[in-house]
Amino acid sequence: MSMNNSPNVFLDPNANRFQVNIINESHDNTETSQDDVGSDPPHYEETSFTDEAHNRLRISYRPGKRELYDNFLQNGEKTEASLHPYDTHTKMYYLQTFGHNTVDPVPKIDYYRNTGSVSGNKLSRPSLLEIHEQLAKNIAVSTGSVERVANGESTAGDETAVSKEEENKTGFVKFGWVKGVLVRCMLNIWGVMLFIRLSWIVGQAGIGLGVIIILLATMVTSITGLSTSAIATNGFVRGGGAYYLISRSLGPEFGGSIGLIFAFANAVAVAMYVVGFAETVVELLKESDTLMVDESNDIRIIGTITVVCLLGISVAGMEWEAKAQVILLVVLLVAIANFFIGTVIPTNNEKKARGFFNYQASIFAENFGPDFRSGEGFFSVFAIFFPAATGILAGANISGDLKDPQDAIPKGTMLAILITTVAYIGVAICAASCVVRDATGNINDTVVPGMSCNGSSACSLGYDFSRCASQPCDYGLMNNFQVMSMVSGFGPLITAGIFSATLSSALASLVSAPKVFQALCKDNVYKGLHFFAKGYGKNNEPIRGYVLTFVIAMAFILIAELNTIAPIISNFFLASYALINFSCFHASYAKSPGWRPAFRYYNMWVSLFGALLCCGVMFVINWWAALITYAIELFLYIYVTYKKPEVNWGSSTQALYYINALDSALALTTVEDHVKNFRPQCIALTGAPMIRPALLDITHTFTKNNGLCICCEVYTGPRKLCVKEMNSSMAKKQAWLTKNKRKAFYAAVAADSFRDGVKSLLQASGLGRMKPNTLVIGFKKDWRNATATQVENYVGVIHDAFDFELGMIIVRISQGFDISQVLQVQEELEKLEQERLALEATIKENDFEEGKSSICGFFKKASTLNISKHETKKESSINTIQSMHVGEFNQKLLEASTQFKKKQGKGTIDIWWLFDDGGLTILIPYILTIRKKWKNCKLRIFTGGKVNRIEEEKLVMASLLSKFRIKFADINIICDINIKPNKESWKFFEEMIEPYRLHESCKDITTAEKLKRETPWKITDAELEAFKEKSYRQVRLNELLQEHSRAANLIVLSLPVARKGVVSDYLYMAWLEILSKNLPPILMVRGNHKNVLTFYS
């Protein structure tokens, strides 16, 4: 072995403490040839987590390796993605970490990535088995592990992403927090409302209530922003914005429902903003008398042209769209600054006549209080303003295009809310401090000397607008929507600001809708929409989504009544805000260890308050729109829940399921057991549940929705192999139960023997009060061909169940339960069919390639295809014949394996309640009769009695059953149980046990003692004589069962109990065999002799 443990490496004070050495473990000579060096360059592990990793990484080189490493770096290859912690291609390399030889790698981010991550390659660390097991000299790590390291493990639920090769080829355009989030949010929040309606709002509500309205709306958006920031910083955020945040927090049901309506709302919002732009343009055309057709059609024409232009910018790429947004923001900021500048420019007589007097304390005082008119109130005015505060998710909606969403979304969103809120409050206060509520616009309406002003600020400033109280006026805060244009220093800049606000909001919505929709389609929550998941170009642009958004926007521009749809769209946005807040609350409430947001400035109860506030605002804005929103969301939620998309995102809903289950289980431990609440809670020894489906089905029939059912399997053999096989198949077998709608758990143990494994299961299965109380096993049909140890284990399991005070049910059907051979044949046939189809496809493809060059080739191809078709048909017919043969051979076994799945026809369940075991023998068949599949079966009761007391015995049993409230069809008293069976039956029994008898009475004492020591499991003559009467009874019972219950759908019989250490295993198996032979399906039941029935209320 050659190990580089140079003392200089470990004693160098400047060395990085994450010291990495390449170790060569080999039985060859210590000297390494140059040929080996050239053919097998070493792999190095980069262990630094900083950008200066290449400076800090210190490596010990073998002779001749230094030049190779220098060449490796000069070639410009990335060390992180291409180096592995170990390599098994030729010689074994492993790390020397912290001065120790180990394959244990140091912590590295690449081990925690998802498969297909666009930010780096996923590596797979050595498995625990590879580290735990002894390191072989000639095998370092399995080839599969090396492949996993290179390729990454694929797991269900990982999101698909653009391959690394494509990324390196084209490169992604990523935005920082300013251009990606801040600019977008500010542009989307600052809408037309700022320039047109804010003056009217402050005129109605006054400065005081107007500021409260703005702050109330800001409260909603700020809480939502805090919740968004918390969710966005709880792990890597992909594209999809609000949909992604909600779906990964609350699961696909909530995410899928809100994602669809959120994307639709953004698409319709494009139409709303474009119509707002078009209306402004049409107003300008109308003033200059240059209308093209009429107002309505001009809006449609201008709107169509505008949407096409915006679509062109969007399709051109995010880079162009971002540049356009920056230009629009500059225009918007100039327009806002223009307004503030205008407030301090001295006014003129024309503006005074229209109500603008610059900053006046009297105007501020007069406009401070509310003056609601035309039926408006606080909430109606708030409902009109609130849509102006939305748009906070504009940055989050393009989360996939951000360099660092975790940093950008909180910073950009919260700063945008702060800036826009200050701007709204500033514009509102300034407008209300300069402009009176009503003005005539007539410069001649001045105050006449001696006129009483009655506190009017306009009057004190020399103007008489008193006639506005009796007739409508056109100017002032209450009447003129163009107040900002009038106040501003340069009016056209306000028009430019309106254009900027509408176009930027439309552009942001036009980008958001396809991005969110693409993320939704990629997750395949709605399978019919997967067509729109495909992206194009270097930024994976959703071109198909853009076209769909364009079509929706055009439809609403051309045909929709936007005034009606607007409240619904506002409610759609509010519903998404509510769910984001609820997601934050829910994740915090679930207390999942995975909820670790880097953003700390949130509170779960504040988030819940925000969610309730959003729901309340929905009804304030429009109650019927809120109801429609809830109805649509509920419908989509039910649809997604019904479809059950195969995704696993670790949502807080899953975490809460666990918390609730844990709390319920703990609460159940404080509940005392009561006989009225007894229910069968079963351990069914099915092995793999698909191997013995009939045993699972009959157990599931009386435990479904009623009690616990655990399907158990015991692995015996070499422990290492058993544990490996058990661990690899656990999830698969539980998934089979779920897929086949079996409400049961799967549990497995690895043990030295079958009995030891079952003993472990009987003791450790269950949780708290949810512990098994009944063991269900199939009858060991092959006991006569089994080894003595196997029989001993089987009977020992029954003894163990009684020792642990569990009820016992042994189920026997004529064909047996094990269908593993049938499953194996079916699997082989499926493989052959797949191979045949693959071969046929390959032949067709090759023939097409050969034949497409010429017409001759075409005819050749056709003939070859015909030959292949005939060969395929021949092979198919052979497979069909084989399938039919196998099917006929196993038909009875297959029918038997599904007999308990079918609905039972009219018939009887015969209960042979011979011994009182606490009532389990009567309770199990009663539960069966209340199931849909068995409800047509009547209960017939058979019990022992005396010949001279038949009627009395019937009355006693009928009275008992009526007190238990168990309906029955008939009661039969069997008086001849204890008579001897006929000679043929007894002869069959004797022949059956003959191979297992010791016959010690025919041998001398020494020989007999020797035989007892050598074969202690054999039936002695003394034992057979001691239990002769009991043996007679079992044989006689079979005769009675053949006589009375041969036509029953099911027989439930009291299970005989063998005294432990007294009755031999083979004699007991013989009793069970003769008791249940040649009968319909039979359940041999024995309770634990504790009451499971009561007639007390």
XYZ file of N, CA and C in Angstrom, residues 777-915:
417
model
N -53.370 -15.843 9.826
C -52.402 -16.574 8.993
C -53.150 -17.532 8.086
N -52.512 -17.892 7.007
C -53.077 -18.909 6.120
C -52.709 -20.294 6.621
N -53.535 -21.250 6.279
C -53.262 -22.633 6.686
C -52.064 -23.156 5.898
N -51.159 -23.834 6.598
C -49.957 -24.380 5.952
C -50.332 -25.665 5.224
N -50.668 -25.491 3.965
C -51.196 -26.600 3.173
C -50.155 -27.687 2.917
N -48.883 -27.292 2.865
C -47.815 -28.246 2.525
C -47.111 -28.791 3.754
N -47.789 -28.827 4.892
C -47.114 -29.206 6.122
C -46.569 -30.623 6.092
N -47.200 -31.501 5.310
C -46.728 -32.879 5.255
C -45.436 -33.023 4.460
N -45.159 -32.059 3.579
C -43.916 -32.096 2.808
C -42.847 -31.175 3.384
N -43.204 -30.406 4.415
C -42.269 -29.451 5.003
C -41.345 -30.157 5.986
N -40.269 -29.471 6.329
C -39.341 -30.013 7.327
C -39.946 -29.875 8.713
N -39.406 -30.634 9.644
C -39.902 -30.584 11.023
C -39.716 -29.190 11.612
N -38.617 -28.527 11.227
C -38.367 -27.175 11.734
C -39.432 -26.208 11.250
N -39.830 -26.328 9.986
C -40.854 -25.439 9.438
C -42.200 -25.652 10.135
N -42.541 -26.891 10.379
C -43.795 -27.176 11.080
C -43.732 -26.658 12.516
N -42.577 -26.853 13.148
C -42.405 -26.371 14.518
C -42.549 -24.846 14.571
N -41.976 -24.160 13.595
C -42.091 -22.699 13.546
C -43.535 -22.270 13.354
N -44.264 -22.972 12.471
C -45.645 -22.598 12.183
C -46.523 -22.756 13.425
N -46.440 -23.916 14.066
C -47.243 -24.150 15.268
C -46.757 -23.246 16.400
N -45.437 -23.000 16.433
C -44.891 -22.109 17.454
C -45.453 -20.703 17.348
N -45.728 -20.248 16.133
C -46.336 -18.929 15.937
C -47.713 -18.874 16.591
N -48.473 -19.957 16.459
C -49.802 -20.007 17.090
C -49.669 -19.963 18.611
N -48.713 -20.713 19.140
C -48.478 -20.681 20.594
C -48.060 -19.280 21.043
N -47.184 -18.641 20.260
C -46.725 -17.293 20.628
C -47.881 -16.303 20.639
N -48.786 -16.423 19.670
C -49.936 -15.522 19.626
C -50.778 -15.663 20.891
N -50.981 -16.901 21.321
C -51.752 -17.115 22.552
C -50.967 -16.624 23.771
N -49.644 -16.781 23.751
C -48.820 -16.291 24.866
C -48.949 -14.778 25.007
N -48.995 -14.072 23.884
C -49.106 -12.606 23.900
C -50.560 -12.137 23.975
N -51.488 -13.112 24.216
C -52.912 -12.841 24.397
C -53.528 -12.162 23.173
N -53.203 -12.668 22.018
C -53.825 -12.215 20.778
C -54.860 -13.232 20.330
N -55.894 -12.744 19.655
C -56.813 -13.651 19.003
C -56.126 -14.312 17.814
N -56.690 -15.433 17.370
C -56.051 -16.218 16.305
C -57.079 -16.567 15.235
N -56.728 -16.296 13.963
C -57.585 -16.687 12.846
C -56.716 -17.415 11.833
N -57.068 -18.662 11.546
C -56.390 -19.435 10.506
C -57.365 -19.586 9.344
N -56.944 -19.138 8.168
C -57.822 -19.148 6.993
C -57.362 -20.233 6.040
N -58.334 -21.008 5.542
C -57.993 -22.050 4.562
C -58.950 -21.977 3.382
N -58.379 -21.983 2.181
C -59.169 -22.127 0.960
C -58.597 -23.296 0.183
N -59.412 -23.872 -0.680
C -59.055 -25.151 -1.316
C -57.794 -25.061 -2.159
N -57.584 -23.950 -2.861
C -56.446 -23.829 -3.771
C -55.188 -23.270 -3.112
N -55.269 -22.826 -1.879
C -54.124 -22.199 -1.249
C -54.028 -20.725 -1.626
N -53.125 -20.028 -0.971
C -53.035 -18.572 -1.141
C -51.900 -18.114 -2.055
N -50.821 -18.876 -2.114
C -49.602 -18.402 -2.776
C -49.754 -18.434 -4.290
N -49.666 -17.249 -4.927
C -49.757 -17.173 -6.396
C -48.450 -16.622 -6.981
N -47.348 -16.812 -6.268
C -46.070 -16.252 -6.727
C -45.647 -16.826 -8.070
N -45.945 -18.119 -8.313
C -45.581 -18.718 -9.600
C -46.351 -18.069 -10.748
N -47.615 -17.789 -10.523
C -48.434 -17.140 -11.556
C -47.890 -15.745 -11.849
N -47.555 -14.997 -10.798
C -47.005 -13.649 -10.984
C -45.681 -13.700 -11.727
N -44.878 -14.721 -11.432
C -43.584 -14.842 -12.101
C -43.766 -15.114 -13.589
N -44.710 -16.000 -13.924
C -44.982 -16.300 -15.333
C -45.504 -15.057 -16.043
N -46.415 -14.338 -15.395
C -46.950 -13.121 -16.003
C -45.853 -12.087 -16.242
N -44.943 -11.961 -15.277
C -43.847 -11.007 -15.428
C -42.948 -11.393 -16.596
N -42.673 -12.709 -16.726
C -41.837 -13.158 -17.846
C -42.521 -12.887 -19.178
N -43.809 -13.134 -19.249
C -44.553 -12.884 -20.491
C -44.553 -11.401 -20.840
N -44.706 -10.547 -19.829
C -44.670 -9.098 -20.076
C -43.311 -8.662 -20.604
N -42.236 -9.233 -20.042
C -40.900 -8.905 -20.534
C -40.724 -9.345 -21.978
N -41.197 -10.565 -22.282
C -41.091 -11.047 -23.658
C -41.867 -10.167 -24.622
N -43.045 -9.733 -24.187
C -43.861 -8.874 -25.049
C -43.173 -7.534 -25.288
N -42.574 -6.968 -24.240
C -41.848 -5.707 -24.396
C -40.650 -5.866 -25.328
N -39.928 -6.986 -25.166
C -38.787 -7.237 -26.048
C -39.249 -7.397 -27.495
N -40.370 -8.087 -27.692
C -40.896 -8.286 -29.038
C -41.269 -6.964 -29.686
N -41.943 -6.102 -28.924
C -42.332 -4.798 -29.466
C -41.104 -3.945 -29.787
N -40.102 -3.993 -28.910
C -38.882 -3.222 -29.161
C -38.156 -3.733 -30.399
N -38.107 -5.068 -30.541
C -37.456 -5.654 -31.713
C -38.195 -5.290 -32.991
N -39.508 -5.349 -32.938
C -40.318 -4.997 -34.109
C -40.102 -3.541 -34.505
N -40.051 -2.649 -33.507
C -39.822 -1.238 -33.799
C -38.440 -1.017 -34.407
N -37.437 -1.746 -33.909
C -36.076 -1.612 -34.447
C -36.012 -2.097 -35.890
N -36.680 -3.228 -36.157
C -36.692 -3.775 -37.530
C -37.342 -2.789 -38.485
N -38.457 -2.221 -38.089
C -39.152 -1.256 -38.954
C -38.291 -0.031 -39.210
N -37.617 0.443 -38.156
C -36.774 1.633 -38.303
C -35.607 1.358 -39.241
N -34.965 0.180 -39.074
C -33.834 -0.169 -39.938
C -34.272 -0.349 -41.379
N -35.417 -1.001 -41.557
C -35.930 -1.205 -42.915
C -36.267 0.118 -43.577
N -36.791 1.047 -42.785
C -37.114 2.362 -43.348
C -35.856 3.088 -43.797
N -34.774 2.991 -42.999
C -33.519 3.644 -43.356
C -32.930 3.042 -44.622
N -33.054 1.698 -44.746
C -32.506 1.036 -45.934
C -33.334 1.335 -47.176
N -34.631 1.428 -46.987
C -35.508 1.512 -48.149
C -35.850 2.894 -48.621
N -35.467 3.944 -47.899
C -35.923 5.270 -48.288
C -35.099 5.895 -49.405
N -33.990 5.252 -49.810
C -33.116 5.847 -50.828
C -33.630 5.660 -52.237
N -34.382 4.622 -52.510
C -34.837 4.370 -53.893
C -36.170 3.655 -53.892
N -36.762 3.579 -55.080
C -38.050 2.902 -55.190
C -37.873 1.414 -54.943
N -36.725 0.897 -55.465
C -36.449 -0.521 -55.208
C -36.350 -0.764 -53.708
N -35.654 0.162 -53.095
C -35.547 0.059 -51.641
C -36.908 0.112 -50.982
N -37.804 0.923 -51.567
C -39.150 1.022 -51.015
C -39.877 -0.320 -51.059
N -39.773 -0.998 -52.268
C -40.444 -2.297 -52.382
C -39.801 -3.340 -51.475
N -38.449 -3.230 -51.379
C -37.738 -4.138 -50.480
C -38.225 -3.973 -49.051
N -38.386 -2.684 -48.664
C -38.873 -2.354 -47.318
C -40.265 -2.923 -47.079
N -41.095 -2.764 -48.107
C -42.468 -3.252 -47.968
C -42.501 -4.754 -47.771
N -41.684 -5.469 -48.583
C -41.677 -6.929 -48.453
C -41.119 -7.356 -47.099
N -40.060 -6.656 -46.677
C -39.475 -6.983 -45.371
C -40.462 -6.746 -44.244
N -41.192 -5.621 -44.378
C -42.200 -5.330 -43.358
C -43.268 -6.408 -43.316
N -43.653 -6.897 -44.506
C -44.661 -7.954 -44.549
C -44.152 -9.215 -43.874
N -42.856 -9.537 -44.174
C -42.264 -10.729 -43.547
C -42.242 -10.558 -42.034
N -41.790 -9.343 -41.611
C -41.707 -9.106 -40.169
C -43.077 -9.163 -39.525
N -44.106 -8.689 -40.301
C -45.470 -8.745 -39.744
C -45.897 -10.191 -39.545
N -45.576 -11.039 -40.568
C -45.948 -12.445 -40.431
C -45.216 -13.102 -39.274
N -43.886 -12.761 -39.178
C -43.119 -13.321 -38.065
C -43.669 -12.852 -36.725
N -44.044 -11.555 -36.689
C -44.607 -10.995 -35.456
C -45.904 -11.695 -35.088
N -46.746 -11.897 -36.132
C -48.020 -12.579 -35.859
C -47.773 -13.992 -35.349
N -46.734 -14.645 -35.965
C -46.427 -16.009 -35.549
C -45.974 -16.037 -34.093
N -45.012 -15.107 -33.779
C -44.533 -15.027 -32.401
C -45.673 -14.699 -31.455
N -46.528 -13.759 -31.895
C -47.654 -13.365 -31.055
C -48.583 -14.538 -30.793
N -48.817 -15.344 -31.847
C -49.714 -16.488 -31.667
C -49.108 -17.508 -30.720
N -47.754 -17.690 -30.842
C -47.083 -18.619 -29.928
C -47.240 -18.143 -28.486
N -46.989 -16.810 -28.287
C -47.137 -16.243 -26.937
C -48.550 -16.386 -26.421
N -49.522 -16.190 -27.347
C -50.924 -16.320 -26.949
C -51.233 -17.740 -26.507
N -50.696 -18.718 -27.273
C -50.919 -20.125 -26.904
C -50.309 -20.409 -25.541
N -49.064 -19.903 -25.358
C -48.422 -20.104 -24.059
C -49.233 -19.466 -22.940
N -49.734 -18.238 -23.200
C -50.529 -17.545 -22.194
C -51.780 -18.332 -21.855
N -52.423 -18.850 -22.909
C -53.644 -19.628 -22.672
C -53.337 -20.877 -21.856
N -52.196 -21.525 -22.191
C -51.835 -22.740 -21.468
C -51.588 -22.442 -19.993
N -50.806 -21.389 -19.771
C -50.526 -20.990 -18.389
C -51.813 -20.581 -17.679
N -52.662 -19.862 -18.425
C -53.918 -19.415 -17.832
C -54.809 -20.576 -17.429
N -54.895 -21.598 -18.341
C -55.716 -22.764 -18.009
C -55.136 -23.515 -16.822
N -53.805 -23.608 -16.822
C -53.133 -24.344 -15.755
C -53.356 -23.700 -14.395
N -53.393 -22.392 -14.380
C -53.512 -21.675 -13.103
C -54.876 -21.021 -12.917
N -55.850 -21.407 -13.729
C -57.133 -20.729 -13.682
C -57.785 -20.836 -12.309
N -57.754 -22.045 -11.758
C -58.392 -22.237 -10.456
C -57.685 -21.430 -9.368
N -56.353 -21.397 -9.448
C -55.597 -20.648 -8.459
C -55.888 -19.154 -8.565
N -55.977 -18.638 -9.793
C -56.273 -17.219 -9.988
C -57.679 -16.887 -9.505
N -58.637 -17.761 -9.803
C -60.008 -17.527 -9.344
C -60.078 -17.542 -7.825
N -59.348 -18.483 -7.228
C -59.344 -18.556 -5.765
C -58.718 -17.307 -5.149
N -57.709 -16.738 -5.814
C -57.017 -15.575 -5.254
C -57.873 -14.319 -5.295
N -58.927 -14.331 -6.112
C -59.786 -13.142 -6.221
C -61.189 -13.379 -5.671
N -61.417 -14.533 -5.058
C -62.783 -14.864 -4.655
C -63.350 -13.923 -3.598
N -62.502 -13.342 -2.760
C -63.002 -12.445 -1.720
C -63.135 -11.005 -2.204
N -62.707 -10.726 -3.451
C -62.914 -9.406 -4.029
C -64.309 -9.283 -4.630
N -64.880 -10.429 -4.998
C -66.165 -10.424 -5.685
C -67.308 -10.299 -4.681
N -68.409 -9.806 -5.199
C -69.606 -9.735 -4.365
C -70.182 -11.133 -4.195
N -70.422 -11.507 -2.954
C -70.927 -12.838 -2.667
C -72.428 -12.894 -2.945
N -72.841 -13.969 -3.599
C -74.264 -14.134 -3.882
C -75.036 -14.529 -2.634
N -76.323 -14.731 -2.835
C -77.151 -15.128 -1.690
C -76.685 -16.477 -1.181
N -76.515 -16.567 0.110
C -76.036 -17.796 0.721
C -75.946 -17.625 2.211
N -75.081 -18.429 2.824
C -74.980 -18.397 4.279
C -73.513 -18.332 4.712
N -73.344 -17.754 5.877
C -72.086 -17.870 6.610
C -72.401 -18.746 7.812
N -71.831 -19.935 7.836
C -72.116 -20.892 8.907
C -71.111 -20.714 10.038
N -71.621 -20.418 11.222
C -70.769 -20.176 12.382
C -70.884 -21.373 13.319
N -69.789 -22.105 13.473
C -69.741 -23.228 14.401
C -69.091 -22.719 15.687
N -69.968 -22.129 16.520
C -69.495 -21.507 17.769
C -69.539 -22.574 18.866
N -68.461 -23.352 18.925
C -68.437 -24.510 19.804
C -67.920 -24.164 21.195
N -67.019 -23.166 21.253
C -66.416 -22.803 22.541
C -66.482 -21.291 22.701
